[in-house]
Each structure stands twice: as structure tokens, then as C-alpha cells.
Coordinates of C-alpha atoms and ligand atoms in Angstrom, one line a residue:
M293 CA 84.8 55.8 -48.0
S294 CA 85.8 52.2 -48.8
N295 CA 89.3 51.3 -49.9
N296 CA 88.2 50.7 -53.5
E297 CA 86.5 54.1 -53.7
E298 CA 89.6 55.8 -52.3
K299 CA 91.7 53.9 -54.9
F300 CA 89.4 54.9 -57.7
K301 CA 89.7 58.6 -56.6
K302 CA 93.4 58.3 -56.7
I303 CA 93.4 56.7 -60.1
I304 CA 91.1 59.5 -61.5
S305 CA 93.4 62.2 -60.1
H306 CA 96.5 60.4 -61.4
A307 CA 94.9 60.3 -64.9
K308 CA 94.5 64.0 -64.8
E309 CA 97.8 64.9 -63.2
Y310 CA 99.8 62.9 -65.7
G311 CA 97.9 64.0 -68.9
F312 CA 95.9 60.9 -69.5
V313 CA 92.3 62.0 -69.1
F314 CA 90.7 65.4 -68.5
Q315 CA 87.1 66.4 -67.8
S316 CA 85.7 68.0 -71.0
S317 CA 85.5 71.8 -71.1
E318 CA 87.1 72.0 -67.7
I319 CA 87.8 75.8 -67.8
Y320 CA 84.0 76.2 -68.2
D321 CA 83.4 73.9 -65.1
G322 CA 83.1 70.8 -67.2
L323 CA 80.5 68.9 -69.2
S324 CA 79.0 65.9 -67.4
A325 CA 80.0 62.4 -68.6
V326 CA 82.2 63.8 -71.4
Y327 CA 86.0 63.5 -71.2
D328 CA 89.1 64.4 -73.2
Y329 CA 92.3 62.4 -73.5
G330 CA 95.5 64.2 -73.0
Q331 CA 99.0 63.8 -74.4
N332 CA 99.6 60.4 -72.7
G333 CA 96.0 59.2 -72.9
V334 CA 95.8 59.6 -76.7
E335 CA 99.0 57.5 -77.1
M336 CA 97.6 54.8 -74.9
K337 CA 94.3 54.9 -76.6
N338 CA 95.9 54.6 -80.1
N339 CA 97.9 51.6 -78.9
I340 CA 94.8 49.8 -77.7
K341 CA 93.1 50.5 -81.0
E342 CA 96.1 49.2 -82.9
Y343 CA 96.4 46.1 -80.7
W344 CA 92.7 45.3 -81.3
W345 CA 92.8 46.1 -85.1
K346 CA 95.8 43.9 -85.7
S347 CA 94.4 41.0 -83.8
M348 CA 91.0 41.3 -85.6
V349 CA 91.9 42.5 -89.1
Q350 CA 95.5 41.7 -89.8
Y351 CA 95.6 38.3 -88.2
H352 CA 92.3 37.1 -89.7
E353 CA 92.3 36.7 -93.5
N354 CA 88.5 36.7 -93.5
I355 CA 88.0 40.0 -91.6
V356 CA 88.3 43.4 -93.2
G357 CA 87.7 46.9 -91.9
V358 CA 85.4 49.8 -92.6
D359 CA 85.2 53.4 -91.4
S360 CA 81.6 54.5 -91.9
A361 CA 80.2 58.0 -91.2
I362 CA 78.6 59.0 -87.9
F363 CA 75.7 60.6 -89.7
M364 CA 73.4 58.0 -91.4
H365 CA 70.0 58.0 -93.0
P366 CA 67.4 58.3 -90.3
T367 CA 65.5 55.3 -91.5
I368 CA 68.4 53.1 -90.5
W369 CA 67.5 53.7 -86.8
K370 CA 63.9 52.9 -87.5
A371 CA 64.9 49.6 -89.1
S372 CA 67.4 48.7 -86.3
G373 CA 64.7 49.2 -83.7
H374 CA 66.6 52.1 -82.0
V375 CA 63.9 54.7 -82.5
D376 CA 61.3 52.5 -80.9
A377 CA 63.2 50.4 -78.4
F378 CA 66.6 52.0 -77.5
S379 CA 65.5 53.5 -74.3
D380 CA 65.9 53.0 -70.6
P381 CA 63.2 53.3 -68.0
M382 CA 64.0 56.3 -65.8
I383 CA 62.6 57.6 -62.6
D384 CA 63.3 60.9 -60.8
N385 CA 63.5 61.5 -57.1
K386 CA 61.3 64.5 -56.3
D387 CA 63.4 65.7 -53.4
S388 CA 67.0 65.4 -54.7
K389 CA 65.8 66.0 -58.3
K390 CA 68.2 63.2 -59.4
R391 CA 67.3 60.9 -62.2
Y392 CA 68.0 57.2 -62.1
R393 CA 67.6 54.2 -64.3
A394 CA 64.7 52.4 -62.7
D395 CA 66.1 48.9 -63.5
V396 CA 69.5 49.9 -62.1
L397 CA 68.0 51.0 -58.8
V398 CA 66.4 47.5 -58.5
E399 CA 69.6 45.8 -59.6
D400 CA 71.7 47.8 -57.0
F401 CA 69.2 46.6 -54.4
I402 CA 69.7 42.9 -55.6
A403 CA 73.5 43.5 -55.4
K404 CA 73.1 44.5 -51.7
I405 CA 71.3 41.3 -50.9
E406 CA 74.0 39.4 -52.8
G407 CA 76.5 41.2 -50.6
K408 CA 74.7 39.9 -47.5
I409 CA 74.7 36.3 -48.8
Q410 CA 78.4 36.6 -49.4
K411 CA 79.0 37.9 -45.9
E412 CA 77.2 34.9 -44.4
I413 CA 79.3 32.6 -46.6
T414 CA 82.6 34.2 -45.5
K415 CA 81.6 34.1 -41.9
A416 CA 80.6 30.4 -42.1
R417 CA 83.8 29.5 -44.0
K418 CA 85.8 31.0 -41.1
R419 CA 83.7 29.1 -38.6
F420 CA 83.8 25.7 -40.3
G421 CA 87.3 25.8 -41.6
E422 CA 88.5 23.1 -44.0
S423 CA 85.3 21.1 -43.8
F424 CA 83.2 23.9 -45.2
D425 CA 81.0 23.0 -48.1
E426 CA 79.7 26.2 -49.7
N427 CA 77.1 24.5 -51.8
Q428 CA 75.5 22.7 -48.9
F429 CA 75.6 25.9 -46.9
K430 CA 73.9 27.9 -49.6
T431 CA 71.1 25.3 -50.0
T432 CA 70.4 24.7 -46.3
N433 CA 71.1 27.9 -44.3
P434 CA 67.7 29.5 -43.6
R435 CA 69.0 33.1 -43.8
V436 CA 70.9 32.6 -47.0
L437 CA 67.9 30.6 -48.5
A438 CA 65.5 33.4 -47.6
N439 CA 67.8 36.0 -49.4
V440 CA 68.3 33.7 -52.4
N441 CA 64.5 33.4 -52.8
K442 CA 64.1 37.1 -52.3
I443 CA 66.4 37.8 -55.2
E444 CA 64.6 35.2 -57.4
D445 CA 61.3 36.9 -56.6
I446 CA 62.6 40.3 -57.5
K447 CA 64.1 39.1 -60.8
N448 CA 60.9 37.3 -61.6
R449 CA 59.1 40.7 -61.3
L450 CA 61.7 43.0 -62.8
Y451 CA 62.6 41.1 -66.0
P452 CA 59.1 40.4 -67.2
A453 CA 58.1 44.0 -66.4
M454 CA 61.1 45.2 -68.5
D455 CA 60.3 42.9 -71.3
S456 CA 56.6 43.9 -71.5
D457 CA 57.4 47.6 -70.8
N458 CA 55.2 47.5 -67.8
L459 CA 56.5 50.7 -66.3
E460 CA 53.8 50.8 -63.6
D461 CA 55.0 47.5 -62.2
I462 CA 58.6 48.6 -62.1
K463 CA 57.5 51.7 -60.1
L464 CA 55.4 49.4 -57.8
L465 CA 58.4 47.1 -57.3
I466 CA 60.6 50.1 -56.3
E467 CA 58.0 51.2 -53.8
E468 CA 57.4 47.7 -52.4
L469 CA 61.1 47.1 -51.9
G470 CA 61.3 50.5 -50.1
I471 CA 64.2 51.7 -52.3
A472 CA 65.3 55.1 -51.2
C473 CA 67.3 57.8 -53.2
P474 CA 70.9 57.4 -52.3
I475 CA 71.2 61.2 -52.1
S476 CA 68.1 62.5 -50.4
G477 CA 67.3 59.2 -48.7
S478 CA 63.6 59.8 -49.6
K479 CA 61.2 57.5 -51.3
N480 CA 59.3 60.3 -53.1
W481 CA 59.5 59.0 -56.7
T482 CA 58.0 60.2 -60.0
D483 CA 56.4 57.7 -62.3
V484 CA 58.7 55.5 -64.5
R485 CA 59.1 56.8 -68.1
Q486 CA 60.9 55.6 -71.1
F487 CA 63.8 57.7 -72.2
N488 CA 65.4 57.3 -75.6
L489 CA 69.2 57.3 -75.5
M490 CA 69.8 58.7 -79.0
F491 CA 71.0 62.3 -79.5
S492 CA 69.3 63.9 -82.4
T493 CA 70.0 66.9 -84.6
Q494 CA 68.7 68.5 -87.8
M495 CA 70.3 68.1 -91.2
G496 CA 69.5 70.5 -94.0
S497 CA 68.9 74.3 -94.1
L498 CA 65.8 75.7 -92.4
S499 CA 64.1 76.5 -95.6
E500 CA 64.1 72.9 -96.7
D501 CA 62.2 70.2 -94.9
A502 CA 64.2 69.8 -91.7
N503 CA 65.2 66.2 -91.3
Q504 CA 65.8 64.8 -87.9
I505 CA 68.9 62.7 -87.9
F506 CA 70.7 60.9 -85.0
L507 CA 74.2 60.6 -83.7
R508 CA 74.9 56.9 -84.0
P509 CA 74.5 55.0 -80.6
E510 CA 76.6 52.1 -81.9
T511 CA 79.0 51.6 -84.8
A512 CA 77.4 48.3 -85.8
Q513 CA 74.7 49.8 -88.1
G514 CA 77.4 51.4 -90.3
I515 CA 78.7 47.8 -90.9
F516 CA 75.3 46.3 -91.7
V517 CA 74.4 49.0 -94.3
N518 CA 77.8 48.4 -96.0
Y519 CA 77.5 44.6 -95.9
L520 CA 76.6 44.4 -99.7
N521 CA 79.3 47.0 -100.7
I522 CA 82.1 45.1 -98.9
Q523 CA 80.9 41.6 -99.7
K524 CA 80.7 42.4 -103.4
S525 CA 83.8 44.6 -103.8
G526 CA 86.0 42.4 -101.6
R527 CA 84.5 39.1 -103.0
M528 CA 84.1 38.0 -99.4
K529 CA 83.0 34.4 -98.7
I530 CA 80.9 33.5 -95.7
P531 CA 82.0 33.2 -92.9
F532 CA 83.6 36.6 -92.9
G533 CA 83.8 39.7 -90.7
I534 CA 83.8 43.5 -90.9
A535 CA 85.5 45.5 -88.1
Q536 CA 85.1 49.1 -87.2
I537 CA 86.5 51.5 -84.6
G538 CA 84.6 54.7 -84.0
K539 CA 82.6 57.1 -81.9
A540 CA 79.2 56.3 -80.5
F541 CA 76.8 58.6 -78.6
R542 CA 74.3 57.8 -75.9
N543 CA 72.4 60.2 -73.7
E544 CA 73.1 58.1 -70.6
I545 CA 71.1 58.8 -67.5
V546 CA 73.4 57.1 -65.1
A547 CA 76.5 59.2 -65.9
R548 CA 79.0 58.5 -63.3
Q549 CA 82.1 56.3 -62.7
F550 CA 84.5 58.4 -64.8
I551 CA 85.1 57.1 -68.3
F552 CA 83.1 53.9 -67.6
R553 CA 79.9 55.5 -68.8
M554 CA 80.2 58.4 -71.1
K555 CA 77.8 60.3 -73.4
E556 CA 80.4 60.2 -76.2
F557 CA 82.6 57.2 -76.4
E558 CA 84.4 54.8 -78.7
Q559 CA 83.6 51.3 -79.7
M560 CA 85.6 48.6 -81.4
E561 CA 83.1 46.3 -83.1
M562 CA 83.3 43.3 -85.4
Q563 CA 80.3 41.8 -87.1
F564 CA 80.9 38.2 -88.3
F565 CA 78.5 37.0 -91.0
V566 CA 77.7 33.2 -90.9
R567 CA 75.3 30.6 -92.3
P568 CA 71.9 30.5 -90.6
G569 CA 72.0 27.7 -88.0
E570 CA 75.7 28.0 -87.5
E571 CA 75.5 31.1 -85.4
L572 CA 75.7 29.5 -81.9
K573 CA 78.9 27.6 -82.9
W574 CA 80.5 30.9 -84.0
F575 CA 79.1 32.6 -80.8
E576 CA 81.1 30.1 -78.7
Y577 CA 84.1 30.6 -81.0
W578 CA 84.2 34.3 -80.6
K579 CA 83.6 34.2 -76.8
N580 CA 86.7 32.1 -76.6
E581 CA 88.8 34.3 -79.0
R582 CA 87.9 37.4 -77.2
I583 CA 88.7 36.2 -73.7
K584 CA 92.1 35.0 -75.1
W585 CA 92.7 38.5 -76.5
H586 CA 92.1 40.1 -73.1
L587 CA 94.3 37.6 -71.3
S588 CA 97.1 38.2 -73.9
L589 CA 97.6 41.6 -72.3
G590 CA 98.9 39.9 -69.2
I591 CA 96.2 40.8 -66.7
P592 CA 95.4 37.9 -64.4
E593 CA 92.5 35.6 -65.3
E594 CA 90.6 36.2 -62.1
K595 CA 90.0 39.9 -63.1
Y596 CA 87.7 38.7 -65.9
R597 CA 84.4 36.7 -65.9
F598 CA 81.6 35.9 -68.4
H599 CA 78.1 36.9 -67.7
D600 CA 75.5 35.2 -69.8
H601 CA 72.4 37.2 -70.4
E602 CA 69.1 36.1 -69.0
K603 CA 67.3 39.0 -70.6
L604 CA 68.1 39.2 -74.3
A605 CA 67.9 42.3 -76.4
H606 CA 65.3 42.5 -79.1
Y607 CA 67.7 41.3 -81.8
A608 CA 69.7 38.5 -80.0
N609 CA 69.3 34.7 -79.5
A610 CA 72.4 34.5 -77.3
A611 CA 74.5 37.1 -75.5
S612 CA 77.3 37.1 -73.1
D613 CA 79.4 39.9 -71.5
I614 CA 83.0 39.8 -70.6
E615 CA 83.1 41.6 -67.3
F616 CA 86.1 43.1 -65.7
D617 CA 86.9 43.7 -62.0
F618 CA 86.9 47.5 -62.2
P619 CA 87.6 49.6 -59.0
M620 CA 83.8 49.7 -58.5
G621 CA 83.5 45.9 -59.0
F622 CA 82.7 43.5 -61.9
K623 CA 81.1 45.4 -64.8
E624 CA 80.6 44.9 -68.5
L625 CA 83.7 45.5 -70.7
E626 CA 82.7 43.7 -73.9
G627 CA 79.5 42.2 -75.3
I628 CA 79.4 39.2 -77.5
H629 CA 76.0 38.8 -79.2
S630 CA 74.4 36.4 -81.6
R631 CA 72.2 39.0 -83.4
T632 CA 70.5 36.5 -85.8
D633 CA 69.5 38.0 -89.2
F634 CA 67.6 40.7 -87.4
D635 CA 69.5 43.7 -88.7
L636 CA 70.2 42.6 -92.3
A637 CA 66.6 41.4 -92.7
A638 CA 65.3 44.7 -91.3
H639 CA 67.4 46.8 -93.7
Q640 CA 66.3 44.6 -96.5
K641 CA 62.7 45.3 -95.6
F642 CA 63.1 49.1 -95.0
S643 CA 65.4 49.8 -97.9
G644 CA 63.7 47.5 -100.4
K645 CA 67.1 46.2 -101.5
K646 CA 67.9 42.5 -101.5
I647 CA 70.5 41.8 -98.9
Q648 CA 71.4 38.2 -99.4
Y649 CA 74.4 35.9 -99.9
F650 CA 74.5 33.2 -102.5
D651 CA 76.2 30.3 -100.9
P652 CA 77.9 28.2 -103.7
E653 CA 78.4 25.2 -101.5
L654 CA 74.7 25.0 -100.5
N655 CA 73.6 26.4 -103.8
Q656 CA 71.1 28.7 -102.1
S657 CA 70.7 32.3 -101.1
Y658 CA 70.0 33.5 -97.6
V659 CA 70.2 36.5 -95.3
P660 CA 73.4 35.9 -93.3
F661 CA 73.3 35.6 -89.5
V662 CA 75.5 37.7 -87.4
V663 CA 77.7 37.2 -84.4
E664 CA 79.2 40.5 -83.0
T665 CA 81.9 41.3 -80.6
S666 CA 81.6 44.8 -79.2
I667 CA 84.1 46.3 -76.9
G668 CA 84.3 49.8 -75.4
L669 CA 87.6 51.4 -76.1
D670 CA 87.3 53.7 -73.1
R671 CA 86.3 50.9 -70.8
T672 CA 89.4 48.9 -72.0
F673 CA 91.4 52.0 -71.2
L674 CA 89.9 52.2 -67.7
A675 CA 90.5 48.4 -67.1
L676 CA 94.1 48.6 -68.1
F677 CA 94.7 51.9 -66.4
S678 CA 93.1 51.0 -63.1
H679 CA 94.7 47.5 -63.0
S680 CA 98.2 49.0 -63.7
Y681 CA 98.1 51.7 -61.0
N682 CA 100.4 50.6 -58.2
E683 CA 101.7 52.3 -55.1
E684 CA 104.9 50.8 -53.8
V685 CA 106.9 51.5 -50.7
L686 CA 110.6 51.4 -51.6
E687 CA 113.5 50.1 -49.5
D688 CA 114.4 53.7 -48.4
G689 CA 110.8 54.1 -47.1
S690 CA 109.8 56.5 -50.0
M691 CA 106.7 55.8 -52.1
R692 CA 106.5 55.5 -55.8
V693 CA 103.4 55.4 -58.1
V694 CA 104.1 53.0 -61.0
M695 CA 101.8 52.3 -63.9
K696 CA 102.6 48.7 -64.7
L697 CA 101.0 49.0 -68.1
P698 CA 101.4 46.2 -70.7
P699 CA 104.5 47.6 -72.6
I700 CA 102.7 47.4 -75.9
I701 CA 100.0 49.7 -74.5
A702 CA 102.3 52.2 -72.6
P703 CA 102.4 55.7 -74.2
Y704 CA 106.2 55.8 -74.3
K705 CA 108.4 52.8 -74.7
V706 CA 111.6 54.4 -73.6
A707 CA 113.0 57.5 -71.9
V708 CA 116.4 58.8 -72.8
L709 CA 118.1 60.6 -69.9
P710 CA 121.5 62.2 -69.9
L711 CA 122.8 61.9 -66.3
V712 CA 123.9 65.6 -66.2
K713 CA 123.1 68.5 -68.5
K714 CA 126.8 69.1 -69.5
D715 CA 130.0 67.4 -70.6
N716 CA 128.5 66.4 -74.0
L717 CA 126.1 64.0 -72.4
P718 CA 123.0 65.7 -73.8
E719 CA 124.5 65.5 -77.3
K720 CA 125.2 61.8 -77.0
A721 CA 121.7 61.3 -75.6
R722 CA 120.2 63.1 -78.5
E723 CA 122.1 60.8 -80.9
I724 CA 120.6 57.8 -79.2
M725 CA 117.2 59.4 -79.2
D726 CA 117.4 60.0 -82.9
S727 CA 118.3 56.3 -83.5
L728 CA 115.3 55.1 -81.6
K729 CA 112.5 57.6 -82.3
Y730 CA 111.5 56.4 -85.7
N731 CA 110.6 53.0 -84.3
Y732 CA 109.4 53.8 -80.8
M733 CA 107.7 56.6 -78.9
C734 CA 110.6 58.1 -76.9
Q735 CA 110.8 60.8 -74.4
Y736 CA 113.9 62.9 -73.8
D737 CA 114.3 64.4 -70.3
E738 CA 117.3 66.2 -68.8
K739 CA 115.6 68.2 -66.0
D740 CA 116.0 67.4 -62.3
A741 CA 117.9 64.6 -60.5
I742 CA 117.9 61.2 -62.2
G743 CA 115.7 59.7 -59.4
R744 CA 113.0 62.2 -60.0
R745 CA 113.1 61.6 -63.7
Y746 CA 112.7 57.8 -63.1
R747 CA 109.6 58.5 -60.9
R748 CA 108.1 60.6 -63.7
Q749 CA 108.5 57.8 -66.2
D750 CA 107.1 55.2 -63.7
A751 CA 104.1 57.4 -63.3
I752 CA 103.3 57.2 -67.0
G753 CA 104.3 53.6 -67.4
T754 CA 107.4 53.8 -69.5
P755 CA 108.9 50.3 -69.5
Y756 CA 112.6 51.4 -70.0
C757 CA 114.8 54.3 -69.0
I758 CA 118.2 54.7 -70.7
T759 CA 120.8 56.7 -68.8
I760 CA 123.7 58.2 -70.6
D761 CA 126.7 58.9 -68.3
H762 CA 130.4 59.7 -68.7
Q763 CA 131.3 56.0 -69.4
T764 CA 129.0 56.1 -72.4
L765 CA 131.3 58.6 -74.1
E766 CA 134.2 56.2 -73.5
D767 CA 132.8 52.8 -74.4
N768 CA 129.3 53.3 -76.0
T769 CA 127.5 51.6 -73.2
V770 CA 124.4 52.9 -71.2
T771 CA 122.4 51.7 -68.2
I772 CA 119.0 50.4 -69.0
R773 CA 116.5 50.5 -66.1
E774 CA 113.4 48.3 -66.1
R775 CA 110.2 49.8 -64.8
D776 CA 108.7 47.0 -62.6
S777 CA 111.8 45.5 -61.1
M778 CA 113.8 48.8 -61.2
K779 CA 116.8 46.7 -62.1
Q780 CA 119.6 48.4 -63.9
E781 CA 122.0 46.8 -66.3
R782 CA 124.9 48.1 -68.4
I783 CA 124.5 47.3 -72.1
A784 CA 125.9 48.4 -75.4
I785 CA 124.0 51.1 -77.2
G786 CA 123.4 48.8 -80.1
K787 CA 121.4 46.4 -78.0
I788 CA 118.7 48.9 -76.8
S789 CA 116.4 48.5 -79.7
G790 CA 116.4 44.7 -79.6
I791 CA 115.6 44.7 -75.9
I792 CA 112.6 47.0 -76.3
A793 CA 111.3 45.1 -79.3
E794 CA 111.5 41.8 -77.4
R795 CA 109.6 43.2 -74.5
I796 CA 106.9 44.8 -76.6
N797 CA 106.3 41.7 -78.6
D798 CA 106.3 39.4 -75.7
Ligands
ATP1536 P1 75.7 48.9 -70.3 O1 74.8 47.8 -70.0 O2 76.9 49.0 -69.4 O3 75.0 50.2 -70.6 P2 75.5 48.0 -73.0 O4 75.1 46.6 -72.8 O5 74.4 49.0 -73.3 O6 76.4 48.6 -71.8 P3 76.5 47.6 -75.6 O7 75.4 48.2 -76.3 O8 76.6 46.1 -75.6 O9 76.6 48.1 -74.1 O10 77.9 48.2 -76.1 C1 79.1 47.5 -76.3 C2 80.2 48.1 -75.5 O11 80.3 49.5 -75.6 C3 80.0 47.9 -74.0 O12 80.5 46.6 -73.6 C4 80.9 48.9 -73.4 O13 82.2 48.5 -73.3 C5 80.8 50.1 -74.4 N1 79.9 51.1 -73.9 C6 78.5 51.1 -74.0 N2 78.0 52.2 -73.5 C7 79.0 52.9 -73.1 C8 79.1 54.2 -72.5 N3 78.1 55.0 -72.2 N4 80.4 54.7 -72.2 C9 81.5 54.0 -72.5 N5 81.4 52.8 -73.0 C10 80.2 52.2 -73.3

């Protein structure tokens, strides 16, 4: 097992042990790729939502929110293209009976070749030292060149085959590349088939015409179908945005990697409506705004990167992902898409209702174009959680696990700890707790030695611990301990609230 895999395992078990994330239906042996958030997880998740909502809705005068229903008219999914095109090519291995996304199998194969190229570069850098010119090496070294060309050839087969739904060719490619099932090691594959990712159910009683409806696979359509309602009732002027946080459902085939890929998850999406022809300007604007938002949480820049799409979805004329360096490597965290007028025009056609905006400055009506920012709440959780997990060896040789969560995201902001469970210290601690708890999530803990209590707070990422001792009763001062540095300072009780507020708003 690699170091990263080992760390990922530890992170997953920490999430469970400390009440952040549990496997769904665990006492019934679990439900695959479905998770529940525990007492600390739900606080952290709510904090992420609030941080996003404030930055999108509260700080932008021209963005408003909506909370649309999960159930929607089935024709919406016909119009959006999801009934016909929201599918992944899948392939089964006949020996292991495991199902894979055919394109992911090929992409994993490409990643292996990229790994080989990277190894050659690292080796050469060591050999040539200071004078090493990576670009020159990549364009002249025969082994690297052969691998670069190989990747090009594979991409030139895969993407056109995906675009034209040429499932036979994807199968052929998998066979030609000699890709084996990671579990059985065999190359005994079924044909490649399309698999629609939408969950469906029936609405209406059996005696009526049963109507197949879908659980929404994205929150965006709830925004599009409310475009007219909100534009009119809010007298919104273009450019303007509508934001939504809510559940989405996808019958994912590749269901692994903890909460990275779930069947039921939450999205935080914003659709920004703009003049036709101005969408690429706004696309760049939102790429920039969104990366700034991520960096504002204090995680180093090198953990993020943009990935511009080569293969565009059926509705987009530009698309870029913000990828994060998760424990399993760089993967998509957020998508920024220029969706053209695809969705609104389609709903106009399928509903027969005019969905247009009269632009007083241009004196003309048009179907607005859309730039969307779409971020996974659970993936943001995983990004922050995995980056914050730290194991530290302390001066006395003992080990502590500390979650260095951004304070604004941490489930609890402060723990209130009477040094001992007697001599009126609990009563004094309760008084302090009562003065703080209406403003901050506080935890009261009087059990075990103080050192163990500090460890428990470190493990859930509480930025501050307040300890009440005998001196507190005399002069109304306490010690405040900071999570990351473990520094302790004696301060007046009246100062606690200000210190916490400053750190959270930093
Ligand atoms: P991927 O390529 O990883 O399947 P996607 O491109 O299909 O993702 P989008 O449709 O752009 O994803 O959805 C927007 C965001 O929703 C993603 O960036 C991701 O953060 C989140 N998301 C999508 N699918 C899932 C899932 N199954 N589980 C958790 N989050 C998801």
C-alpha cells in the first residue's frame, strides 16, 4: 500500500471515529457509495454551505437564491438532454463480475503512461542537476517521446469514439491496449454499453397512468425552469445569477473513494445569465472568482489546478474544472461551464413558453446565455478534511492527530474546560459557556485529564480551548490554548469572544 493510500485509510477511519462521516445503513452492512454525516460532519457541512452562500449570494447584489424541489416534471430531463445523453459507457469483467466505466479504464491506462514519463523526468533531473531543461528533455528523449505519442494516439481514438458513441471502438481500444481488470487480472470483457445515470421512480397511484419521474442528477435544471419566475418577481437585470444548494442523485458505476463519488450527494451551483456573445468573458471572470474563493480558505495554491476540457459536454462551448490534490491525486472539485443558451432554449421549445429577456440597453429580446459554477459540497468537505488531517510528534515523543481545519469551517469554535470537576470551577465554566454559546458552537467537557481533553478537541479541529482554573475565581482570567501552535495564554474572560471572532473572520 502506498503512503497516500495508507493516509487515506486513516482519514476515513478518523472521519468515522470522531463522528464526521458514517457509512449509510451500517448496522445492515451498509449501502454502497451512500454516506451519512455525523454530529461533527453536519456542523462542518453547514459551515461550508454558509461560507459558499454568503460569498455568492450575500456579497453579490446581482445573485439571488432558490430552493427548488427534487421532483420535477419528467419532460425537463428530456429537454435538458439527460434522458438521451446522461449516460456513461460501461463494461463488465466476466471473471470478477465487476463493472467499470470504459472511458475511465482507458484514462487510468493513460495516467500510468504519464506516471512513467514523470519518472523519466525525475531521474533525468537528478542526473543533470541545475542544467536540466525539462522542455528540451521532453521533446528529445526517445523513450519519453514514444510515450507522449502513445498517449496522443490513445486520446485520438478515445475522444472521437466517445463523441460519436462508437462503443465497439472503445471495446476494441481496451482490447488492443491489453487492459486487464484490476481485480481478476483477466481481459475477459463484455461489450461496452451505455448506462443512464438517472434514478427513476413512479409518481401517482397505480390506478392512474403511472408516470416515470427522475431524481434530479443536478440542481441546475431547477434554476433554469425558475428563470422566468425569479427574473420577473425579482426584477433582475442581466447579468444576474441564481444560486442553489441541494441534493443530486446519480447511479454512479465507479463508486469508490469514500465521499468523492456518491450516489446521493450535494451540489452548490450558480447559474449566471449573460448577454449572448459575452459568455466567454464571464466564463473567465467566474474561473477567477472561484479559485479566489478556494484560496480564501487558506489551503496552499499548489493543491489546486485548472483543467480545461478537451471534450465538451453537449451543452457547453467552454469548460474548465478546478481540481484538488486529494489523497488519491488531482481530481475534479468544481466545474465552471459556459452552457450557452442550450438549456433555456430547450425549455422554451419543450414547454412552449417564451423564455427571453428584453434588454433595454440593446432594445432587443434574446434567450440569455449561461455561465455556471458547480461545486460538490461533499468533495469540498473531503478536500478540507483530508488536507487538514495532520499527525504530529510532540516534544515528549507522544503523537497527536490534529485537524487543522479553517476556523470558519471547524464544527466547534471553542471548548470550555474546567480544570477539575470541583471547587466551583464547573459552575464558573458553565457561566462562560452561556456567555459564548449564542454566538459560537461551543463544547463543554469536564471528563478526563486536561491533556486528553485537548487531544479530543484537536481531533475535531476546535481552534480554541478555554481552561478555567482556581485563579479564574480570583481574577476572572482563563487560559486560552490555540490548536495549531498549542500556545497557551492567560487572558481576561471578557476578551475571549473578540479573539474567536477575529480568528474566524481572518
Ligand atoms: P466526474 O467527472 O467526477 O463524474 P462531473 O464532471 O460529472 O464529475 P459535474 O456534472 O460537473 O461533475 O458536477 C459538478 C460537481 O458536482 C463536480 O465538480 C463534483 O464536485 C460534484 N459531483 C458530481 N458527481 C458527484 C458524485 N457522484 N459524488 C459527489 N460529488 C459529485
